[in-house]
Amino acid sequence: MTVALSSSSHEFSGREPDSVHAEAQAESAASLIGRLASEMTTLFRKEVALAKAELNEAAAQVRTATLAMAAGGAVLFAGIMVLLAAIVLLLAEFMAPWLAALIVGAVLALAGYLMLQGGKEKFDLAVLKPERTQESLRKDKELITRRVS
């Protein structure tokens, strides 16, 4: 009886059991590929959002360091002007005015240079590297490699 039922089902479907199974596998593979493409798109969007967030954080730190350097530069300029005038006048009492101005200018220029170097050290280029994004992308690559294999 089982043989008769399976042979009658062949008559109605016109297909062999193997071809029906192969068709189901093809549909299953197609849906898996479609789902994989959809998940990859979602993953890519999330990675881009993470990268943007990290770059915004880094930009905020760069802005802070830049403001610190600008403030240092303004203080340096004001200091140079006031000290230059006062110290040159004081030293001009003991030496030629041109020599007093030269000495004071050289000392203040050195102090200003050191202040600028201090601000420059606050620029940490490592904060510009999106480490979390890189780690996430590495994990995603491993996951995709495992799923495809």
PDB file of C-alpha atoms in Angstrom:
ATOM      1  CA  MET A   1       0.000   0.000   0.000  1.00  0.00           C
ATOM      2  CA  THR A   2       2.795   2.426   0.769  1.00  0.00           C
ATOM      3  CA  VAL A   3       4.261   1.841  -2.657  1.00  0.00           C
ATOM      4  CA  ALA A   4       0.933   2.555  -4.294  1.00  0.00           C
ATOM      5  CA  LEU A   5       0.536   5.822  -2.392  1.00  0.00           C
ATOM      6  CA  SER A   6       3.979   7.057  -3.260  1.00  0.00           C
ATOM      7  CA  SER A   7       3.564   6.126  -6.913  1.00  0.00           C
ATOM      8  CA  SER A   8       0.205   7.887  -7.043  1.00  0.00           C
ATOM      9  CA  SER A   9       1.751  10.987  -5.493  1.00  0.00           C
ATOM     10  CA  HIS A  10       4.299  10.945  -8.340  1.00  0.00           C
ATOM     11  CA  GLU A  11       1.482  11.034 -10.817  1.00  0.00           C
ATOM     12  CA  PHE A  12      -0.077  14.132  -9.240  1.00  0.00           C
ATOM     13  CA  SER A  13       3.074  16.118  -8.605  1.00  0.00           C
ATOM     14  CA  GLY A  14       4.990  15.034 -11.651  1.00  0.00           C
ATOM     15  CA  ARG A  15       8.201  15.236  -9.586  1.00  0.00           C
ATOM     16  CA  GLU A  16      10.544  12.771  -8.110  1.00  0.00           C
ATOM     17  CA  PRO A  17      10.990  12.887  -4.293  1.00  0.00           C
ATOM     18  CA  ASP A  18      14.641  13.926  -4.716  1.00  0.00           C
ATOM     19  CA  SER A  19      13.732  16.955  -6.826  1.00  0.00           C
ATOM     20  CA  VAL A  20      11.166  18.095  -4.231  1.00  0.00           C
ATOM     21  CA  HIS A  21      13.830  17.798  -1.531  1.00  0.00           C
ATOM     22  CA  ALA A  22      16.371  19.699  -3.662  1.00  0.00           C
ATOM     23  CA  GLU A  23      13.831  22.456  -4.308  1.00  0.00           C
ATOM     24  CA  ALA A  24      13.157  22.816  -0.574  1.00  0.00           C
ATOM     25  CA  GLN A  25      16.891  23.051   0.083  1.00  0.00           C
ATOM     26  CA  ALA A  26      17.276  25.686  -2.637  1.00  0.00           C
ATOM     27  CA  GLU A  27      14.461  27.758  -1.109  1.00  0.00           C
ATOM     28  CA  SER A  28      16.010  27.334   2.318  1.00  0.00           C
ATOM     29  CA  ALA A  29      19.431  28.424   1.034  1.00  0.00           C
ATOM     30  CA  ALA A  30      17.887  31.420  -0.730  1.00  0.00           C
ATOM     31  CA  SER A  31      16.104  32.521   2.437  1.00  0.00           C
ATOM     32  CA  LEU A  32      19.309  32.072   4.441  1.00  0.00           C
ATOM     33  CA  ILE A  33      21.249  34.177   1.954  1.00  0.00           C
ATOM     34  CA  GLY A  34      18.546  36.838   2.068  1.00  0.00           C
ATOM     35  CA  ARG A  35      18.580  36.867   5.850  1.00  0.00           C
ATOM     36  CA  LEU A  36      22.378  37.021   5.866  1.00  0.00           C
ATOM     37  CA  ALA A  37      22.312  40.009   3.504  1.00  0.00           C
ATOM     38  CA  SER A  38      19.758  41.754   5.711  1.00  0.00           C
ATOM     39  CA  GLU A  39      21.775  41.082   8.858  1.00  0.00           C
ATOM     40  CA  MET A  40      24.971  42.256   7.158  1.00  0.00           C
ATOM     41  CA  THR A  41      23.260  45.527   6.213  1.00  0.00           C
ATOM     42  CA  THR A  42      22.045  46.035   9.774  1.00  0.00           C
ATOM     43  CA  LEU A  43      25.477  45.173  11.132  1.00  0.00           C
ATOM     44  CA  PHE A  44      27.160  47.611   8.755  1.00  0.00           C
ATOM     45  CA  ARG A  45      24.807  50.413   9.824  1.00  0.00           C
ATOM     46  CA  LYS A  46      25.531  49.724  13.479  1.00  0.00           C
ATOM     47  CA  GLU A  47      29.282  49.710  12.836  1.00  0.00           C
ATOM     48  CA  VAL A  48      29.046  53.071  11.067  1.00  0.00           C
ATOM     49  CA  ALA A  49      27.054  54.493  13.986  1.00  0.00           C
ATOM     50  CA  LEU A  50      29.683  53.231  16.445  1.00  0.00           C
ATOM     51  CA  ALA A  51      32.496  54.752  14.385  1.00  0.00           C
ATOM     52  CA  LYS A  52      30.668  58.109  14.286  1.00  0.00           C
ATOM     53  CA  ALA A  53      30.195  58.062  18.057  1.00  0.00           C
ATOM     54  CA  GLU A  54      33.878  57.318  18.663  1.00  0.00           C
ATOM     55  CA  LEU A  55      35.003  60.029  16.264  1.00  0.00           C
ATOM     56  CA  ASN A  56      32.718  62.548  17.984  1.00  0.00           C
ATOM     57  CA  GLU A  57      34.318  61.664  21.334  1.00  0.00           C
ATOM     58  CA  ALA A  58      37.785  62.104  19.846  1.00  0.00           C
ATOM     59  CA  ALA A  59      36.805  65.442  18.290  1.00  0.00           C
ATOM     60  CA  ALA A  60      35.621  66.702  21.684  1.00  0.00           C
ATOM     61  CA  GLN A  61      39.004  65.854  23.212  1.00  0.00           C
ATOM     62  CA  VAL A  62      40.818  67.609  20.360  1.00  0.00           C
ATOM     63  CA  ARG A  63      38.645  70.709  20.885  1.00  0.00           C
ATOM     64  CA  THR A  64      39.499  70.744  24.604  1.00  0.00           C
ATOM     65  CA  ALA A  65      43.227  70.469  23.911  1.00  0.00           C
ATOM     66  CA  THR A  66      43.007  73.202  21.268  1.00  0.00           C
ATOM     67  CA  LEU A  67      41.242  75.562  23.672  1.00  0.00           C
ATOM     68  CA  ALA A  68      43.909  74.887  26.302  1.00  0.00           C
ATOM     69  CA  MET A  69      46.626  75.757  23.801  1.00  0.00           C
ATOM     70  CA  ALA A  70      44.802  78.904  22.684  1.00  0.00           C
ATOM     71  CA  ALA A  71      44.387  80.042  26.289  1.00  0.00           C
ATOM     72  CA  GLY A  72      48.069  79.363  26.897  1.00  0.00           C
ATOM     73  CA  GLY A  73      48.944  81.385  23.824  1.00  0.00           C
ATOM     74  CA  ALA A  74      46.827  84.340  24.945  1.00  0.00           C
ATOM     75  CA  VAL A  75      48.371  84.323  28.416  1.00  0.00           C
ATOM     76  CA  LEU A  76      51.788  84.010  26.853  1.00  0.00           C
ATOM     77  CA  PHE A  77      51.181  87.028  24.644  1.00  0.00           C
ATOM     78  CA  ALA A  78      49.876  89.192  27.491  1.00  0.00           C
ATOM     79  CA  GLY A  79      52.753  88.127  29.699  1.00  0.00           C
ATOM     80  CA  ILE A  80      55.294  88.914  27.055  1.00  0.00           C
ATOM     81  CA  MET A  81      53.895  92.393  26.552  1.00  0.00           C
ATOM     82  CA  VAL A  82      53.762  93.370  30.222  1.00  0.00           C
ATOM     83  CA  LEU A  83      56.988  91.714  31.280  1.00  0.00           C
ATOM     84  CA  LEU A  84      58.830  92.925  28.255  1.00  0.00           C
ATOM     85  CA  ALA A  85      57.954  96.500  29.023  1.00  0.00           C
ATOM     86  CA  ALA A  86      58.595  96.332  32.769  1.00  0.00           C
ATOM     87  CA  ILE A  87      61.739  94.237  32.734  1.00  0.00           C
ATOM     88  CA  VAL A  88      63.289  96.062  29.823  1.00  0.00           C
ATOM     89  CA  LEU A  89      62.755  99.357  31.678  1.00  0.00           C
ATOM     90  CA  LEU A  90      64.311  97.869  34.811  1.00  0.00           C
ATOM     91  CA  LEU A  91      67.335  96.364  33.030  1.00  0.00           C
ATOM     92  CA  ALA A  92      67.818  99.526  30.987  1.00  0.00           C
ATOM     93  CA  GLU A  93      68.895 101.175  34.238  1.00  0.00           C
ATOM     94  CA  PHE A  94      71.955  98.860  34.333  1.00  0.00           C
ATOM     95  CA  MET A  95      72.814  98.272  30.651  1.00  0.00           C
ATOM     96  CA  ALA A  96      72.132  99.480  27.159  1.00  0.00           C
ATOM     97  CA  PRO A  97      68.386  99.481  26.448  1.00  0.00           C
ATOM     98  CA  TRP A  98      68.804  97.324  23.324  1.00  0.00           C
ATOM     99  CA  LEU A  99      70.627  94.648  25.317  1.00  0.00           C
ATOM    100  CA  ALA A 100      67.963  94.699  28.035  1.00  0.00           C
ATOM    101  CA  ALA A 101      65.241  94.212  25.412  1.00  0.00           C
ATOM    102  CA  LEU A 102      67.180  91.349  23.795  1.00  0.00           C
ATOM    103  CA  ILE A 103      67.658  89.466  27.062  1.00  0.00           C
ATOM    104  CA  VAL A 104      64.038  89.857  28.151  1.00  0.00           C
ATOM    105  CA  GLY A 105      62.708  88.894  24.731  1.00  0.00           C
ATOM    106  CA  ALA A 106      64.825  85.724  24.623  1.00  0.00           C
ATOM    107  CA  VAL A 107      63.747  84.589  28.094  1.00  0.00           C
ATOM    108  CA  LEU A 108      60.050  85.195  27.390  1.00  0.00           C
ATOM    109  CA  ALA A 109      60.243  83.482  24.012  1.00  0.00           C
ATOM    110  CA  LEU A 110      61.694  80.407  25.711  1.00  0.00           C
ATOM    111  CA  ALA A 111      58.917  80.446  28.324  1.00  0.00           C
ATOM    112  CA  GLY A 112      56.283  80.723  25.594  1.00  0.00           C
ATOM    113  CA  TYR A 113      57.821  77.862  23.664  1.00  0.00           C
ATOM    114  CA  LEU A 114      57.677  75.651  26.754  1.00  0.00           C
ATOM    115  CA  MET A 115      53.996  76.539  27.314  1.00  0.00           C
ATOM    116  CA  LEU A 116      53.136  75.636  23.726  1.00  0.00           C
ATOM    117  CA  GLN A 117      54.946  72.316  24.070  1.00  0.00           C
ATOM    118  CA  GLY A 118      52.901  71.581  27.204  1.00  0.00           C
ATOM    119  CA  GLY A 119      49.686  72.146  25.247  1.00  0.00           C
ATOM    120  CA  LYS A 120      50.968  70.067  22.370  1.00  0.00           C
ATOM    121  CA  GLU A 121      51.493  67.118  24.728  1.00  0.00           C
ATOM    122  CA  LYS A 122      47.776  67.218  25.527  1.00  0.00           C
ATOM    123  CA  PHE A 123      47.079  66.191  21.948  1.00  0.00           C
ATOM    124  CA  ASP A 124      46.845  62.441  22.342  1.00  0.00           C
ATOM    125  CA  LEU A 125      46.565  61.003  18.836  1.00  0.00           C
ATOM    126  CA  ALA A 126      45.679  57.605  20.283  1.00  0.00           C
ATOM    127  CA  VAL A 127      42.192  58.911  21.139  1.00  0.00           C
ATOM    128  CA  LEU A 128      41.553  59.368  17.416  1.00  0.00           C
ATOM    129  CA  LYS A 129      41.842  55.621  16.837  1.00  0.00           C
ATOM    130  CA  PRO A 130      38.364  54.033  16.997  1.00  0.00           C
ATOM    131  CA  GLU A 131      39.412  51.002  19.064  1.00  0.00           C
ATOM    132  CA  ARG A 132      35.918  49.751  19.913  1.00  0.00           C
ATOM    133  CA  THR A 133      34.907  49.909  16.255  1.00  0.00           C
ATOM    134  CA  GLN A 134      38.016  47.999  15.205  1.00  0.00           C
ATOM    135  CA  GLU A 135      37.379  45.326  17.837  1.00  0.00           C
ATOM    136  CA  SER A 136      33.728  45.056  16.832  1.00  0.00           C
ATOM    137  CA  LEU A 137      34.653  44.738  13.148  1.00  0.00           C
ATOM    138  CA  ARG A 138      37.185  42.028  13.983  1.00  0.00           C
ATOM    139  CA  LYS A 139      34.530  40.070  15.887  1.00  0.00           C
ATOM    140  CA  ASP A 140      32.038  40.542  13.052  1.00  0.00           C
ATOM    141  CA  LYS A 141      34.571  39.236  10.563  1.00  0.00           C
ATOM    142  CA  GLU A 142      35.166  36.149  12.699  1.00  0.00           C
ATOM    143  CA  LEU A 143      31.421  35.564  13.055  1.00  0.00           C
ATOM    144  CA  ILE A 144      30.815  35.883   9.318  1.00  0.00           C
ATOM    145  CA  THR A 145      33.752  33.609   8.560  1.00  0.00           C
ATOM    146  CA  ARG A 146      32.337  30.960  10.912  1.00  0.00           C
ATOM    147  CA  ARG A 147      28.829  31.243   9.446  1.00  0.00           C
ATOM    148  CA  VAL A 148      30.005  31.035   5.842  1.00  0.00           C
ATOM    149  CA  SER A 149      32.306  28.066   6.514  1.00  0.00           C
TER     150      SER A 149
END
